[in-house]
Coordinates of C-alpha atoms in Angstrom, one line a residue:
Chain A
X1 CA -0.4 -21.6 -17.5
X2 CA 0.9 -18.5 -15.9
X3 CA -1.9 -15.8 -14.7
X4 CA -1.8 -12.5 -16.4
X5 CA -0.9 -9.9 -13.9
X6 CA -3.9 -7.9 -15.3
X7 CA -6.4 -10.7 -15.1
X8 CA -9.9 -10.0 -13.5
X9 CA -8.6 -12.2 -10.3
X10 CA -5.6 -10.4 -10.0
X11 CA -8.0 -7.0 -10.5
X12 CA -10.4 -8.1 -7.9
X13 CA -7.7 -9.1 -5.6
X14 CA -6.1 -5.6 -5.9
X15 CA -9.6 -4.0 -5.4
X16 CA -10.1 -5.9 -1.9
X17 CA -6.7 -5.1 -1.0
X18 CA -7.1 -1.1 -1.7
X19 CA -10.6 -1.2 -0.2
X20 CA -9.1 -2.7 3.2
X21 CA -6.2 -0.2 3.2
X22 CA -8.8 2.7 2.4
X23 CA -11.0 1.7 5.3
X24 CA -8.3 1.3 7.5
X25 CA -7.2 4.8 6.9
X26 CA -10.8 6.4 6.8
X27 CA -10.8 6.5 3.0
X28 CA -13.7 4.7 0.9
X29 CA -13.1 3.1 -2.4
X30 CA -16.1 3.3 -4.8
X31 CA -18.6 1.0 -3.9
X32 CA -19.5 0.2 -7.3
X33 CA -17.7 -2.9 -7.4
X34 CA -17.5 -3.5 -11.3
X35 CA -16.2 0.1 -11.8
X36 CA -13.5 -0.4 -9.2
X37 CA -12.5 -3.4 -10.3
X38 CA -11.9 -2.2 -13.9
X39 CA -9.8 0.7 -12.2
X40 CA -8.0 -2.0 -10.5
X41 CA -7.4 -3.8 -13.8
X42 CA -6.1 -0.5 -15.5
X43 CA -3.6 -0.1 -12.6
X44 CA -2.2 -3.5 -13.1
X45 CA -1.6 -3.1 -16.8
X46 CA 0.2 0.5 -15.9
X47 CA 2.3 -1.6 -13.6
X48 CA 3.0 -4.3 -16.2
X49 CA 3.7 -1.6 -18.8
X50 CA 5.8 1.2 -16.8
X51 CA 6.8 -0.6 -13.8
X52 CA 4.5 1.4 -11.4
X53 CA 0.9 2.0 -10.6
X54 CA 0.1 5.2 -12.8
X55 CA -3.5 6.5 -13.0
X56 CA -5.5 4.4 -15.1
X57 CA -7.3 7.6 -16.3
X58 CA -4.5 9.9 -17.3
X59 CA -1.9 9.3 -20.1
X60 CA 1.6 8.3 -18.3
X61 CA 4.9 9.4 -20.0
X62 CA 6.7 6.3 -18.7
X63 CA 9.0 8.2 -17.1
X64 CA 8.9 7.7 -13.2
X65 CA 10.2 11.1 -12.4
X66 CA 7.7 12.8 -14.4
X67 CA 4.9 10.6 -13.5
X68 CA 5.3 10.5 -9.9
X69 CA 2.5 12.8 -9.0
X70 CA -0.2 10.3 -10.6
X71 CA 1.0 7.2 -9.2
X72 CA -2.1 6.0 -7.5
X73 CA -3.1 7.4 -5.0
X74 CA -2.1 10.5 -6.9
X75 CA -1.1 13.8 -5.3
X76 CA -4.4 15.4 -6.2
X77 CA -6.7 12.7 -4.6
X78 CA -7.3 14.5 -1.4
X79 CA -8.1 17.8 -2.8
X80 CA -10.4 16.2 -5.3
X81 CA -12.3 14.2 -2.7
X82 CA -12.9 17.5 -0.9
X83 CA -13.7 19.7 -3.9
X84 CA -15.5 17.3 -6.1
X85 CA -16.7 14.0 -3.8
X86 CA -14.0 11.9 -5.4
X87 CA -10.4 11.5 -7.2
X88 CA -9.9 12.1 -11.0
X89 CA -10.7 8.7 -11.7
X90 CA -13.7 8.0 -9.2
X91 CA -11.9 5.1 -7.8
X92 CA -11.8 6.8 -4.5
X93 CA -15.1 8.5 -3.2
X94 CA -16.2 11.0 -0.6
X95 CA -18.9 9.6 2.1
X96 CA -21.8 11.2 0.6
X97 CA -20.9 9.9 -3.0
X98 CA -20.4 6.7 -1.5
X99 CA -24.0 6.7 0.2
X100 CA -25.5 7.5 -3.0
X101 CA -26.4 11.2 -1.7
X102 CA -24.3 13.0 -4.0
X103 CA -23.8 12.0 -8.0
X104 CA -20.5 10.9 -9.1
X105 CA -19.3 13.9 -11.3
X106 CA -16.6 14.7 -13.8
X107 CA -13.4 16.0 -11.9
X108 CA -11.3 18.9 -13.6
X109 CA -8.0 18.0 -14.1
X110 CA -5.5 20.0 -11.5
X111 CA -2.2 18.4 -12.5
X112 CA -1.0 21.1 -14.9
X113 CA -1.9 24.0 -12.9
X114 CA 0.2 22.3 -9.9
X115 CA 2.9 21.7 -12.0
X116 CA 3.0 25.3 -13.1
X117 CA 3.1 26.4 -9.7
X118 CA 6.2 24.1 -8.8
X119 CA 7.9 25.1 -11.7
X120 CA 7.3 28.8 -10.6
X121 CA 8.1 28.1 -7.0
X122 CA 10.1 25.0 -6.5
X123 CA 11.6 25.7 -3.2
X124 CA 8.2 26.5 -2.0
X125 CA 6.6 23.6 -2.4
X126 CA 4.9 23.2 1.0
X127 CA 4.6 26.8 2.0
X128 CA 1.4 27.8 2.8
X129 CA 0.0 24.3 3.8
X130 CA -1.3 24.4 7.2
X131 CA -0.5 21.7 9.8
X132 CA -3.6 20.3 11.2
X133 CA -4.4 18.7 14.5
X134 CA -6.9 16.1 15.4
X135 CA -8.3 17.4 18.7
X136 CA -9.5 14.0 19.8
X137 CA -6.2 12.2 19.5
X138 CA -3.3 14.8 18.3
X139 CA -2.7 13.4 15.0
X140 CA -0.8 16.0 12.7
X141 CA -0.6 16.4 9.3
X142 CA 0.1 19.2 6.5
X143 CA -2.5 19.6 4.3
X144 CA -4.6 22.2 2.4
X145 CA -7.9 20.9 4.4
X146 CA -8.1 18.3 7.2
X147 CA -8.8 14.9 6.1
X148 CA -12.5 13.7 6.0
X149 CA -11.8 11.3 8.8
X150 CA -8.9 11.2 11.1
X151 CA -6.8 8.2 9.8
X152 CA -6.1 7.4 13.4
X153 CA -9.0 7.9 15.7
X154 CA -11.8 8.1 13.0
X155 CA -13.0 11.8 14.3
X156 CA -14.5 13.8 11.4
X157 CA -13.0 16.6 9.7
X158 CA -14.5 19.3 12.0
X159 CA -12.7 18.0 14.9
X160 CA -9.3 19.3 13.6
X161 CA -8.0 22.5 14.1
X162 CA -5.1 24.6 12.7
X163 CA -1.8 23.9 14.9
X164 CA 0.7 26.6 15.5
X165 CA 4.1 25.4 15.3
X166 CA 6.8 26.9 17.4
X167 CA 4.4 29.6 18.9
Chain B
X1 CA -2.7 -27.5 32.8
X2 CA -1.5 -24.2 32.1
X3 CA -0.2 -23.1 28.8
X4 CA 3.2 -21.6 29.0
X5 CA 3.3 -18.0 27.7
X6 CA 6.1 -19.0 25.3
X7 CA 4.2 -22.2 24.0
X8 CA 4.2 -22.9 20.3
X9 CA 0.6 -21.7 20.0
X10 CA 1.2 -18.5 21.9
X11 CA 4.4 -17.9 19.6
X12 CA 2.2 -18.5 16.5
X13 CA -0.5 -16.3 17.7
X14 CA 2.0 -13.5 18.6
X15 CA 3.4 -14.0 15.1
X16 CA 0.1 -13.4 13.6
X17 CA -0.6 -10.4 15.6
X18 CA 2.9 -8.6 14.8
X19 CA 2.0 -9.9 10.9
X20 CA -1.4 -8.0 11.3
X21 CA 0.0 -4.9 12.8
X22 CA 2.9 -4.7 10.3
X23 CA 0.5 -5.0 7.4
X24 CA -1.6 -2.3 8.7
X25 CA 1.3 0.0 9.0
X26 CA 2.9 -0.6 5.8
X27 CA 5.6 -3.0 7.3
X28 CA 6.4 -6.6 6.4
X29 CA 7.0 -9.2 8.7
X30 CA 9.6 -11.7 7.7
X31 CA 7.6 -14.2 5.2
X32 CA 9.7 -17.5 6.6
X33 CA 6.9 -18.2 8.9
X34 CA 9.0 -21.1 10.9
X35 CA 11.9 -18.2 11.4
X36 CA 9.3 -15.5 12.5
X37 CA 7.5 -17.9 14.9
X38 CA 11.2 -18.7 16.8
X39 CA 11.7 -14.8 17.3
X40 CA 8.3 -14.4 18.6
X41 CA 8.8 -17.4 21.0
X42 CA 11.9 -15.1 22.0
X43 CA 9.9 -12.3 22.5
X44 CA 7.6 -14.2 24.9
X45 CA 10.3 -15.8 26.8
X46 CA 12.0 -12.4 27.5
X47 CA 8.7 -10.9 28.2
X48 CA 8.3 -13.5 30.9
X49 CA 11.7 -13.2 32.1
X50 CA 11.9 -9.2 32.1
X51 CA 8.7 -8.0 32.0
X52 CA 9.0 -6.5 28.4
X53 CA 9.5 -7.8 25.1
X54 CA 13.3 -7.2 24.8
X55 CA 14.9 -7.9 21.0
X56 CA 15.3 -12.0 21.3
X57 CA 18.8 -11.7 19.3
X58 CA 20.4 -9.3 21.7
X59 CA 21.4 -9.6 25.4
X60 CA 19.1 -7.7 27.5
X61 CA 20.6 -6.1 31.0
X62 CA 16.9 -6.6 33.0
X63 CA 17.0 -2.9 33.4
X64 CA 14.0 -1.4 31.5
X65 CA 15.4 2.0 31.4
X66 CA 18.5 0.8 29.9
X67 CA 17.0 -1.6 27.6
X68 CA 14.1 0.5 26.3
X69 CA 16.0 1.0 22.9
X70 CA 15.9 -2.5 22.3
X71 CA 12.3 -3.5 23.0
X72 CA 10.8 -5.0 20.0
X73 CA 10.3 -2.9 17.4
X74 CA 13.7 -1.5 18.3
X75 CA 14.8 2.2 17.8
X76 CA 17.0 1.0 15.2
X77 CA 14.5 -0.9 13.1
X78 CA 13.7 1.6 10.6
X79 CA 17.1 3.1 9.7
X80 CA 18.2 -1.0 9.5
X81 CA 15.5 -1.9 7.2
X82 CA 16.5 1.1 5.0
X83 CA 20.3 0.3 5.1
X84 CA 20.4 -3.4 5.2
X85 CA 16.7 -4.7 4.2
X86 CA 16.0 -6.1 7.6
X87 CA 16.0 -5.0 11.3
X88 CA 18.7 -6.7 13.5
X89 CA 16.9 -9.9 14.0
X90 CA 15.4 -10.4 10.6
X91 CA 12.1 -10.1 12.0
X92 CA 11.0 -7.1 10.0
X93 CA 12.3 -7.2 6.3
X94 CA 12.0 -4.7 3.5
X95 CA 10.0 -5.3 0.5
X96 CA 13.0 -6.8 -1.8
X97 CA 14.0 -9.2 0.9
X98 CA 10.3 -10.2 1.2
X99 CA 9.9 -10.8 -2.3
X100 CA 12.8 -12.8 -2.6
X101 CA 14.9 -10.4 -4.7
X102 CA 17.5 -9.7 -1.9
X103 CA 18.7 -12.2 0.2
X104 CA 18.6 -11.7 4.3
X105 CA 21.7 -10.3 5.3
X106 CA 24.0 -9.5 8.7
X107 CA 23.1 -6.2 10.1
X108 CA 25.7 -4.6 11.9
X109 CA 24.8 -3.8 15.4
X110 CA 24.3 0.1 15.4
X111 CA 23.2 0.4 19.1
X112 CA 26.4 1.2 20.7
X113 CA 27.1 4.1 18.3
X114 CA 23.6 5.5 18.9
X115 CA 24.2 5.3 22.8
X116 CA 27.3 7.0 22.6
X117 CA 26.0 9.7 20.7
X118 CA 23.2 10.2 23.1
X119 CA 25.8 10.3 25.9
X120 CA 27.6 13.1 24.2
X121 CA 24.6 15.2 23.1
X122 CA 21.8 14.2 25.6
X123 CA 19.6 17.1 24.9
X124 CA 20.2 17.0 21.3
X125 CA 18.5 13.8 20.7
X126 CA 15.9 14.7 17.8
X127 CA 18.2 17.4 16.2
X128 CA 18.7 16.7 12.8
X129 CA 15.8 14.6 12.0
X130 CA 13.8 15.9 9.1
X131 CA 10.2 16.1 9.3
X132 CA 9.0 14.4 6.2
X133 CA 5.4 14.9 4.5
X134 CA 3.7 12.6 2.3
X135 CA 2.4 14.5 -0.4
X136 CA -0.3 12.4 -1.1
X137 CA -2.1 12.4 2.4
X138 CA -0.2 15.1 4.5
X139 CA 1.1 12.3 7.0
X140 CA 4.1 14.1 8.9
X141 CA 7.0 12.1 10.6
X142 CA 10.5 12.8 11.8
X143 CA 13.0 10.5 10.7
X144 CA 16.6 10.3 9.2
X145 CA 15.1 8.9 6.1
X146 CA 11.0 8.8 5.1
X147 CA 9.3 5.4 5.5
X148 CA 9.4 2.8 2.8
X149 CA 5.5 3.0 2.5
X150 CA 3.4 5.7 4.2
X151 CA 1.6 4.1 7.2
X152 CA -1.6 6.0 6.2
X153 CA -2.2 6.0 2.7
X154 CA 0.6 3.3 1.4
X155 CA 2.0 5.9 -1.1
X156 CA 5.8 4.8 -1.4
X157 CA 8.8 6.7 0.1
X158 CA 9.6 8.6 -3.0
X159 CA 6.2 10.6 -2.5
X160 CA 7.7 12.1 0.6
X161 CA 9.2 15.4 0.7
X162 CA 11.1 17.4 3.5
X163 CA 8.4 19.4 5.1
X164 CA 9.6 22.9 6.1
X165 CA 8.4 24.0 9.6
X166 CA 7.8 27.6 10.7
X167 CA 9.0 28.8 7.2
Chain C
X1 CA -40.0 -4.4 8.1
X2 CA -37.2 -1.6 8.6
X3 CA -34.9 -2.2 11.0
X4 CA -34.5 0.5 13.7
X5 CA -31.0 2.2 13.5
X6 CA -30.7 1.8 17.1
X7 CA -31.8 -1.8 17.2
X8 CA -29.7 -4.4 19.0
X9 CA -28.4 -5.7 15.9
X10 CA -27.2 -2.1 14.7
X11 CA -25.7 -1.5 17.8
X12 CA -23.7 -4.7 17.9
X13 CA -22.5 -4.0 14.4
X14 CA -21.3 -0.5 15.5
X15 CA -19.5 -2.0 18.6
X16 CA -17.6 -4.4 16.6
X17 CA -16.6 -1.5 14.1
X18 CA -15.8 0.5 16.8
X19 CA -13.7 -2.3 18.7
X20 CA -12.0 -2.9 15.2
X21 CA -11.0 0.7 14.6
X22 CA -9.9 1.2 18.1
X23 CA -7.4 -1.9 18.1
X24 CA -6.0 -0.7 14.6
X25 CA -5.1 2.6 16.3
X26 CA -4.0 1.4 19.7
X27 CA -7.1 2.1 21.6
X28 CA -9.1 -0.6 23.5
X29 CA -12.8 -0.7 23.7
X30 CA -14.3 -2.0 26.7
X31 CA -14.0 -5.8 26.7
X32 CA -17.3 -6.1 28.5
X33 CA -19.6 -6.7 25.5
X34 CA -22.9 -6.1 26.9
X35 CA -21.7 -2.9 28.4
X36 CA -20.2 -1.7 25.4
X37 CA -23.1 -2.5 23.1
X38 CA -25.3 -0.5 25.6
X39 CA -23.1 2.6 24.8
X40 CA -23.3 1.7 21.0
X41 CA -27.0 1.7 21.2
X42 CA -26.8 5.1 22.7
X43 CA -24.7 6.7 20.1
X44 CA -27.0 5.5 17.2
X45 CA -30.0 6.9 19.5
X46 CA -28.4 10.2 19.5
X47 CA -27.4 10.0 15.8
X48 CA -31.1 9.3 15.1
X49 CA -32.2 12.3 17.3
X50 CA -29.3 15.2 16.6
X51 CA -27.6 13.8 13.4
X52 CA -24.2 13.1 15.2
X53 CA -23.1 10.5 17.5
X54 CA -22.9 12.7 20.8
X55 CA -21.7 11.0 23.8
X56 CA -24.5 8.8 25.5
X57 CA -23.4 9.5 28.8
X58 CA -23.4 13.4 28.4
X59 CA -26.5 15.7 27.9
X60 CA -26.2 17.2 24.4
X61 CA -27.8 20.4 23.5
X62 CA -28.8 19.5 19.8
X63 CA -26.6 22.1 18.6
X64 CA -23.8 20.6 16.6
X65 CA -21.1 23.5 17.2
X66 CA -21.9 23.4 20.8
X67 CA -21.8 19.4 21.2
X68 CA -18.5 19.1 18.8
X69 CA -16.4 18.5 21.7
X70 CA -18.5 15.4 23.1
X71 CA -19.1 13.8 19.6
X72 CA -17.8 10.2 20.4
X73 CA -14.9 9.7 20.5
X74 CA -14.8 13.0 22.7
X75 CA -12.0 15.6 22.9
X76 CA -11.6 14.4 26.6
X77 CA -11.0 10.4 25.9
X78 CA -7.2 10.3 25.6
X79 CA -6.8 12.7 28.6
X80 CA -9.1 10.7 30.9
X81 CA -7.6 7.3 29.7
X82 CA -4.3 8.4 30.8
X83 CA -5.8 10.1 34.4
X84 CA -8.5 7.5 35.0
X85 CA -8.2 4.5 32.8
X86 CA -11.2 5.1 30.7
X87 CA -13.2 7.8 28.9
X88 CA -16.3 9.5 31.0
X89 CA -18.5 6.7 29.5
X90 CA -16.1 3.9 30.1
X91 CA -16.7 2.8 26.3
X92 CA -12.6 3.3 26.0
X93 CA -10.5 2.0 28.4
X94 CA -6.8 1.8 29.2
X95 CA -4.9 -1.6 29.1
X96 CA -4.8 -2.1 32.8
X97 CA -8.7 -1.4 33.1
X98 CA -9.0 -3.8 30.0
X99 CA -7.0 -6.8 31.8
X100 CA -8.9 -6.6 34.8
X101 CA -6.0 -5.3 36.9
X102 CA -7.6 -1.8 37.6
X103 CA -11.1 -1.4 38.3
X104 CA -13.4 0.8 36.1
X105 CA -13.6 4.0 38.1
X106 CA -16.0 7.1 38.1
X107 CA -14.3 10.0 35.8
X108 CA -15.1 13.1 36.6
X109 CA -16.4 15.6 33.7
X110 CA -13.6 17.8 32.6
X111 CA -15.8 19.4 30.1
X112 CA -16.7 22.7 31.5
X113 CA -13.1 23.6 32.5
X114 CA -11.9 23.0 29.1
X115 CA -14.8 25.1 27.8
X116 CA -13.8 28.1 30.3
X117 CA -10.4 27.9 29.3
X118 CA -11.2 28.0 25.6
X119 CA -13.4 31.1 26.4
X120 CA -10.8 32.7 28.2
X121 CA -8.1 32.1 25.7
X122 CA -9.7 31.3 22.3
X123 CA -6.8 32.0 20.1
X124 CA -4.5 30.0 22.5
X125 CA -5.9 26.8 22.3
X126 CA -2.9 24.6 21.1
X127 CA -0.4 26.3 23.1
X128 CA 1.6 24.3 25.7
X129 CA 0.7 21.3 23.9
X130 CA 3.9 19.3 23.2
X131 CA 5.0 17.5 20.0
X132 CA 5.6 14.0 20.8
X133 CA 7.9 11.7 18.4
X134 CA 7.8 8.0 18.4
X135 CA 11.3 6.9 18.4
X136 CA 10.5 4.0 16.8
X137 CA 9.0 5.1 13.4
X138 CA 9.0 8.9 13.8
X139 CA 5.0 9.4 14.2
X140 CA 4.4 12.9 15.6
X141 CA 1.3 13.8 17.3
X142 CA 0.5 16.7 19.6
X143 CA -0.9 15.9 23.1
X144 CA -0.7 16.8 26.4
X145 CA 0.9 13.4 27.1
X146 CA 2.0 10.7 24.6
X147 CA -0.7 8.0 23.6
X148 CA -0.4 4.8 25.5
X149 CA 0.8 2.9 22.2
X150 CA 1.8 4.4 18.9
X151 CA -0.9 4.2 16.5
X152 CA 1.5 3.5 13.9
X153 CA 4.1 0.6 15.1
X154 CA 2.4 0.0 18.4
X155 CA 5.2 1.1 20.6
X156 CA 4.6 1.9 24.1
X157 CA 4.2 5.6 25.5
X158 CA 7.9 5.2 27.2
X159 CA 9.1 5.2 23.5
X160 CA 8.1 8.8 22.9
X161 CA 10.0 11.7 23.3
X162 CA 9.1 15.4 23.0
X163 CA 10.1 16.7 19.6
X164 CA 11.8 20.1 19.3
X165 CA 10.2 21.7 16.3
X166 CA 12.6 24.5 14.3
X167 CA 15.3 23.8 16.7

């Protein structure tokens, strides 16, 4: 008997894999295991249906190019973690939400605004993004805000500074 | 009795260490354990002989400066993974080769052409390399092509965009 | 009975966590377990006292802004690892110190000089820092010197080159 790709066992295996990858890079998976497993199951269902792990909380089009921004982890995860303490789904959470010091709250969809901005200025996609430098280890990344934790040395966001290129 | 540094046990330990490091960074070691262990043994033999882990499938000169590009992982691994599905040795493989969807194929040696280019234009080593940005986490790297998987957030290559510096 | 946050068990748990994070990123925790655990205990004591893990070998002010550079890992760790083989505390060590090939030695405090430089030229914080590129995987970082080991692909420092931006 073949195991369905989105069986509970497969979902739990994926949840654990995502949890390990998240920890290694300074992210946090939702500590509510049952909740996170349900989302992992949704990812597997979407993978079987579309061929990619589209966000389980959004309606995918089935067109890989149009859905690219919502393949998990989505393009909006890190901005939403910063602004709202979790990604759109609640699969990834901030440190205070993980500790229970902040409740999991609804996250407004920022996808359509981002798409409109890209349509208006397709060649300026990365303009205005600062390059951040970790003062501890020198890690560089280009984002709206620094990550909560440096993925390399685990220093916190307040150890990042804007890095001037070519100055 | 002293264990030889390139004993089967030491080779298997190194294989496992390389496997862990590869997974953590979004690379894949060849899933053929016996094959990969043989290459790990070759790395240990070279380390005992030369003092560094020269590629087990190439002839090292014994001069650390001249061999630097072929210390494993070699300078050509990532380009070869992209073009041929494996590194020169077959120690590192692409996702489709690991899954068995693509056969392991011979990889042409690109070392001499690269050396000739460096000799012609030694100061322009990094010219023409794009800086790639992961749209999910902001990771930056300078390579011919984006990595198959973002080493930080595990997003796939199609989530990378060319990042314009200083624009 | 509540476990004190800086109990021996909590300190050992933190030591193991720091050890895992260090290994994953190409750093090395001091292999002297008792010594490292003592420092982990100091970190937990400082966390309970100040709300952040100030360096256990320096006198913290209790003002988070003024102490930011000495929250562990401190801003000086990587430079000290390169120059002296260990951080100021000896919590992080270089490869040769870890192997016992080089003794753990006193590390002069570079904090005050760095603060003086920042005071003189607050806007030039990152000037003069080279951007280093790993020739193996393309990782970019901005530091005085390249890291001992690439945090992504584990290539050694001699595989890094200065990367010219915008040239």
